[in-house]
Amino acid sequence: MPDDDRVYHYSAVLMGSPILLTLFSHNEALAAKAFRLIKQYEDLLTVNRADSEVMAINHAAGRHPVAVSRPVFELIRYAKAASLLGNSAFNLAIGPLVKRWRIGFQGDSVPPANEIQALLSLTNPTDVVLNEATSRVFLARPGMEIDLGAIAKGYIADRVRDFLRKEGETLGLINLGGNIQTLGSPEGGWTVGIKKPFGEADALIGSLHIENKSVVTSGTYERYFERDGKRYHHILNPRTGYPLDNELDSVTIISTDSIDGDLWTTLIYGLGVEKGCAALRARPDIEAVFVTKAHEIVCSSRRHFRFTLLDNRYRLTGNTV
Ligand code: AMP
Ligand code: MG
């Protein structure tokens, strides 16, 4: 990205994350509108506060359906379909387990096994009942909770891109707490760093050069706690109720829509490198960069980005095209 006086950076803290908007015109009013849009979606989707449309559904679990706005309904429909994909590691009804573990929040703890078992019975995605005609959502069992935390930022990043385009912008980048979406491409494309897992805040192991794409990373280093020498991170296995255990430190997804990137980081976390690469053969529009605990970097393919290695303690392996 050209670092010259045509580039303007705007920042805010929303959704508990730093938000950075990069524009190629000085337009404070537009940036303010974009931040307001993010805030509006946060207010609809959050489960970290008592009030939101999603929380209204959760509060009514086992009691009655709740009518929600069309965008929220459609996002829940997308999330339910993704949860029902064969062997999916993503589950929109994972809420009760996320709330119980509290990973990344005050009061985290390892729940007793019998509690995890009991909570797992409240996470069946088919118990999220959708009424297309009335935009109503009903959680069939008391105690159920929808959690869209794994895809909300991606969804919102796409809405910001669409908004900027509608406002006549041709170039822009939105960084929603590490979830990146771009509009257009400046000369030379955009350069997006991949963080060193468990490294210093600004340490990078590589960079991606992209045009008109989204880049989303999920890593076990992002939110975790340690107890009795064991690390517990924030991406849960919806079948066991415990954090997903595999060879990955992080995975980065390059895609057109950020919601796909945000979803696929979770799906790929469940699959690991080999099965993840196999799954992506059916999705040429979505590409992954895996970073393993053994310091290997594996690209599923490299059709829509170039990769530059920045840390020689890591080894680049796998496909080059
Ligand atoms: P991300 O930062 O996009 O990887 O999303 C992580 C968040 O997704 C967690 O903080 C939880 O709120 C939620 N989450 C954790 N495990 C799952 C899962 N298996 N399926 C869906 N959401 C999950
Ligand atoms: Mg995600």
mmCIF file of C-alpha atoms in Angstrom, residues 153-298:
data_model
loop_
_atom_site.group_PDB
_atom_site.id
_atom_site.type_symbol
_atom_site.label_atom_id
_atom_site.label_comp_id
_atom_site.label_asym_id
_atom_site.label_seq_id
_atom_site.Cartn_x
_atom_site.Cartn_y
_atom_site.Cartn_z
ATOM 1 C CA LYS A 153 -16.805 -9.199 12.209
ATOM 2 C CA GLY A 154 -16.536 -10.679 8.730
ATOM 3 C CA TYR A 155 -20.170 -9.920 8.022
ATOM 4 C CA ILE A 156 -19.803 -6.334 9.247
ATOM 5 C CA ALA A 157 -16.546 -5.803 7.308
ATOM 6 C CA ASP A 158 -18.453 -6.719 4.128
ATOM 7 C CA ARG A 159 -21.209 -4.233 4.981
ATOM 8 C CA VAL A 160 -18.576 -1.476 5.431
ATOM 9 C CA ARG A 161 -17.030 -2.333 2.054
ATOM 10 C CA ASP A 162 -20.478 -2.175 0.415
ATOM 11 C CA PHE A 163 -21.197 1.127 2.149
ATOM 12 C CA LEU A 164 -17.944 2.719 0.962
ATOM 13 C CA ARG A 165 -18.629 1.536 -2.584
ATOM 14 C CA LYS A 166 -22.157 2.976 -2.469
ATOM 15 C CA GLU A 167 -20.728 6.293 -1.288
ATOM 16 C CA GLY A 168 -18.602 6.429 -4.441
ATOM 17 C CA GLU A 169 -15.259 5.394 -2.945
ATOM 18 C CA THR A 170 -13.119 3.172 -5.146
ATOM 19 C CA LEU A 171 -10.329 2.420 -2.661
ATOM 20 C CA GLY A 172 -10.452 1.566 1.009
ATOM 21 C CA LEU A 173 -9.416 -0.880 3.677
ATOM 22 C CA ILE A 174 -11.271 -1.753 6.839
ATOM 23 C CA ASN A 175 -9.488 -3.580 9.637
ATOM 24 C CA LEU A 176 -12.008 -4.832 12.184
ATOM 25 C CA GLY A 177 -9.747 -6.090 14.940
ATOM 26 C CA GLY A 178 -7.623 -8.128 12.541
ATOM 27 C CA ASN A 179 -10.465 -8.982 10.177
ATOM 28 C CA ILE A 180 -9.536 -7.184 6.953
ATOM 29 C CA GLN A 181 -11.683 -6.308 3.973
ATOM 30 C CA THR A 182 -10.559 -4.185 1.027
ATOM 31 C CA LEU A 183 -12.273 -2.171 -1.653
ATOM 32 C CA GLY A 184 -10.431 -1.917 -4.959
ATOM 33 C CA SER A 185 -6.689 -1.953 -5.152
ATOM 34 C CA PRO A 186 -4.132 0.854 -4.974
ATOM 35 C CA GLU A 187 -1.060 0.687 -7.183
ATOM 36 C CA GLY A 188 0.984 -2.283 -6.021
ATOM 37 C CA GLY A 189 -1.995 -3.802 -4.186
ATOM 38 C CA TRP A 190 -2.519 -4.029 -0.443
ATOM 39 C CA THR A 191 0.002 -5.565 1.911
ATOM 40 C CA VAL A 192 -1.403 -7.384 4.931
ATOM 41 C CA GLY A 193 0.815 -8.854 7.648
ATOM 42 C CA ILE A 194 0.397 -12.251 9.297
ATOM 43 C CA LYS A 195 1.134 -12.076 13.013
ATOM 44 C CA LYS A 196 3.678 -14.256 14.697
ATOM 45 C CA PRO A 197 1.629 -16.541 16.977
ATOM 46 C CA PHE A 198 2.478 -15.902 20.637
ATOM 47 C CA GLY A 199 5.020 -13.259 19.497
ATOM 48 C CA GLU A 200 5.315 -9.560 20.310
ATOM 49 C CA ALA A 201 2.224 -7.547 19.343
ATOM 50 C CA ASP A 202 3.835 -6.207 16.142
ATOM 51 C CA ALA A 203 5.895 -9.284 15.175
ATOM 52 C CA LEU A 204 5.070 -10.604 11.689
ATOM 53 C CA ILE A 205 6.074 -13.910 10.129
ATOM 54 C CA GLY A 206 4.973 -13.003 6.631
ATOM 55 C CA SER A 207 2.944 -10.666 4.506
ATOM 56 C CA LEU A 208 0.267 -11.150 1.898
ATOM 57 C CA HIS A 209 -0.124 -9.021 -1.202
ATOM 58 C CA ILE A 210 -3.716 -8.886 -2.308
ATOM 59 C CA GLU A 211 -6.130 -6.916 -4.474
ATOM 60 C CA ASN A 212 -9.818 -6.624 -3.764
ATOM 61 C CA LYS A 213 -9.801 -9.478 -1.228
ATOM 62 C CA SER A 214 -10.511 -10.072 2.411
ATOM 63 C CA VAL A 215 -7.908 -11.460 4.805
ATOM 64 C CA VAL A 216 -9.072 -13.042 8.068
ATOM 65 C CA THR A 217 -6.909 -14.741 10.666
ATOM 66 C CA SER A 218 -7.929 -16.902 13.601
ATOM 67 C CA GLY A 219 -5.284 -18.050 16.000
ATOM 68 C CA THR A 220 -5.107 -19.913 19.272
ATOM 69 C CA TYR A 221 -2.783 -17.132 20.474
ATOM 70 C CA GLU A 222 -5.588 -14.540 20.258
ATOM 71 C CA ARG A 223 -7.530 -15.509 23.353
ATOM 72 C CA TYR A 224 -6.571 -18.226 25.795
ATOM 73 C CA PHE A 225 -5.766 -19.002 29.402
ATOM 74 C CA GLU A 226 -3.364 -21.422 31.020
ATOM 75 C CA ARG A 227 -4.174 -23.716 33.918
ATOM 76 C CA ASP A 228 -1.973 -26.489 35.325
ATOM 77 C CA GLY A 229 0.450 -26.158 32.424
ATOM 78 C CA LYS A 230 -2.262 -26.581 29.799
ATOM 79 C CA ARG A 231 -3.383 -23.918 27.352
ATOM 80 C CA TYR A 232 -7.098 -23.438 26.654
ATOM 81 C CA HIS A 233 -7.935 -21.283 23.632
ATOM 82 C CA HIS A 234 -11.171 -19.762 22.383
ATOM 83 C CA ILE A 235 -12.145 -21.949 19.419
ATOM 84 C CA LEU A 236 -14.218 -24.797 20.789
ATOM 85 C CA ASN A 237 -14.810 -28.202 19.291
ATOM 86 C CA PRO A 238 -18.610 -28.350 19.029
ATOM 87 C CA ARG A 239 -18.548 -32.136 19.436
ATOM 88 C CA THR A 240 -16.437 -32.366 22.610
ATOM 89 C CA GLY A 241 -17.048 -28.943 24.167
ATOM 90 C CA TYR A 242 -13.286 -28.469 24.690
ATOM 91 C CA PRO A 243 -10.913 -26.218 22.696
ATOM 92 C CA LEU A 244 -10.008 -27.714 19.311
ATOM 93 C CA ASP A 245 -6.775 -29.624 19.555
ATOM 94 C CA ASN A 246 -4.632 -29.839 16.424
ATOM 95 C CA GLU A 247 -1.326 -28.837 14.810
ATOM 96 C CA LEU A 248 -2.324 -25.218 14.100
ATOM 97 C CA ASP A 249 -1.192 -21.982 15.744
ATOM 98 C CA SER A 250 -3.201 -19.891 13.267
ATOM 99 C CA VAL A 251 -4.971 -19.955 9.946
ATOM 100 C CA THR A 252 -5.503 -17.052 7.554
ATOM 101 C CA ILE A 253 -8.192 -17.113 4.894
ATOM 102 C CA ILE A 254 -8.088 -15.091 1.675
ATOM 103 C CA SER A 255 -11.542 -14.724 0.102
ATOM 104 C CA THR A 256 -13.735 -12.207 -1.670
ATOM 105 C CA ASP A 257 -16.249 -11.839 1.138
ATOM 106 C CA SER A 258 -14.971 -11.452 4.669
ATOM 107 C CA ILE A 259 -17.852 -13.474 6.116
ATOM 108 C CA ASP A 260 -16.544 -16.498 4.192
ATOM 109 C CA GLY A 261 -13.068 -15.849 5.552
ATOM 110 C CA ASP A 262 -14.380 -15.514 9.090
ATOM 111 C CA LEU A 263 -16.417 -18.727 8.800
ATOM 112 C CA TRP A 264 -13.668 -20.714 7.063
ATOM 113 C CA THR A 265 -11.065 -19.928 9.708
ATOM 114 C CA THR A 266 -13.295 -21.859 12.127
ATOM 115 C CA LEU A 267 -14.073 -24.646 9.625
ATOM 116 C CA ILE A 268 -10.372 -25.041 8.832
ATOM 117 C CA TYR A 269 -9.441 -25.058 12.505
ATOM 118 C CA GLY A 270 -11.623 -28.128 12.790
ATOM 119 C CA LEU A 271 -10.036 -29.808 9.770
ATOM 120 C CA GLY A 272 -6.310 -29.136 10.193
ATOM 121 C CA VAL A 273 -3.839 -28.762 7.310
ATOM 122 C CA GLU A 274 -4.403 -31.905 5.271
ATOM 123 C CA LYS A 275 -8.178 -32.128 5.383
ATOM 124 C CA GLY A 276 -8.383 -28.325 5.145
ATOM 125 C CA CYS A 277 -6.420 -28.308 1.867
ATOM 126 C CA ALA A 278 -8.607 -31.132 0.556
ATOM 127 C CA ALA A 279 -11.807 -29.237 1.440
ATOM 128 C CA LEU A 280 -10.547 -26.088 -0.270
ATOM 129 C CA ARG A 281 -9.992 -27.931 -3.557
ATOM 130 C CA ALA A 282 -13.752 -27.676 -4.001
ATOM 131 C CA ARG A 283 -13.625 -23.923 -3.238
ATOM 132 C CA PRO A 284 -11.134 -22.236 -5.607
ATOM 133 C CA ASP A 285 -12.441 -18.861 -4.418
ATOM 134 C CA ILE A 286 -11.179 -19.486 -0.875
ATOM 135 C CA GLU A 287 -7.518 -19.951 0.061
ATOM 136 C CA ALA A 288 -5.765 -20.633 3.351
ATOM 137 C CA VAL A 289 -2.370 -19.958 4.893
ATOM 138 C CA PHE A 290 -1.798 -22.383 7.765
ATOM 139 C CA VAL A 291 0.773 -21.675 10.477
ATOM 140 C CA THR A 292 1.622 -24.787 12.457
ATOM 141 C CA LYS A 293 3.023 -25.270 15.943
ATOM 142 C CA ALA A 294 6.105 -26.746 14.207
ATOM 143 C CA HIS A 295 6.716 -23.331 12.532
ATOM 144 C CA GLU A 296 5.641 -24.433 9.091
ATOM 145 C CA ILE A 297 3.655 -22.160 6.800
ATOM 146 C CA VAL A 298 1.485 -23.995 4.303
#
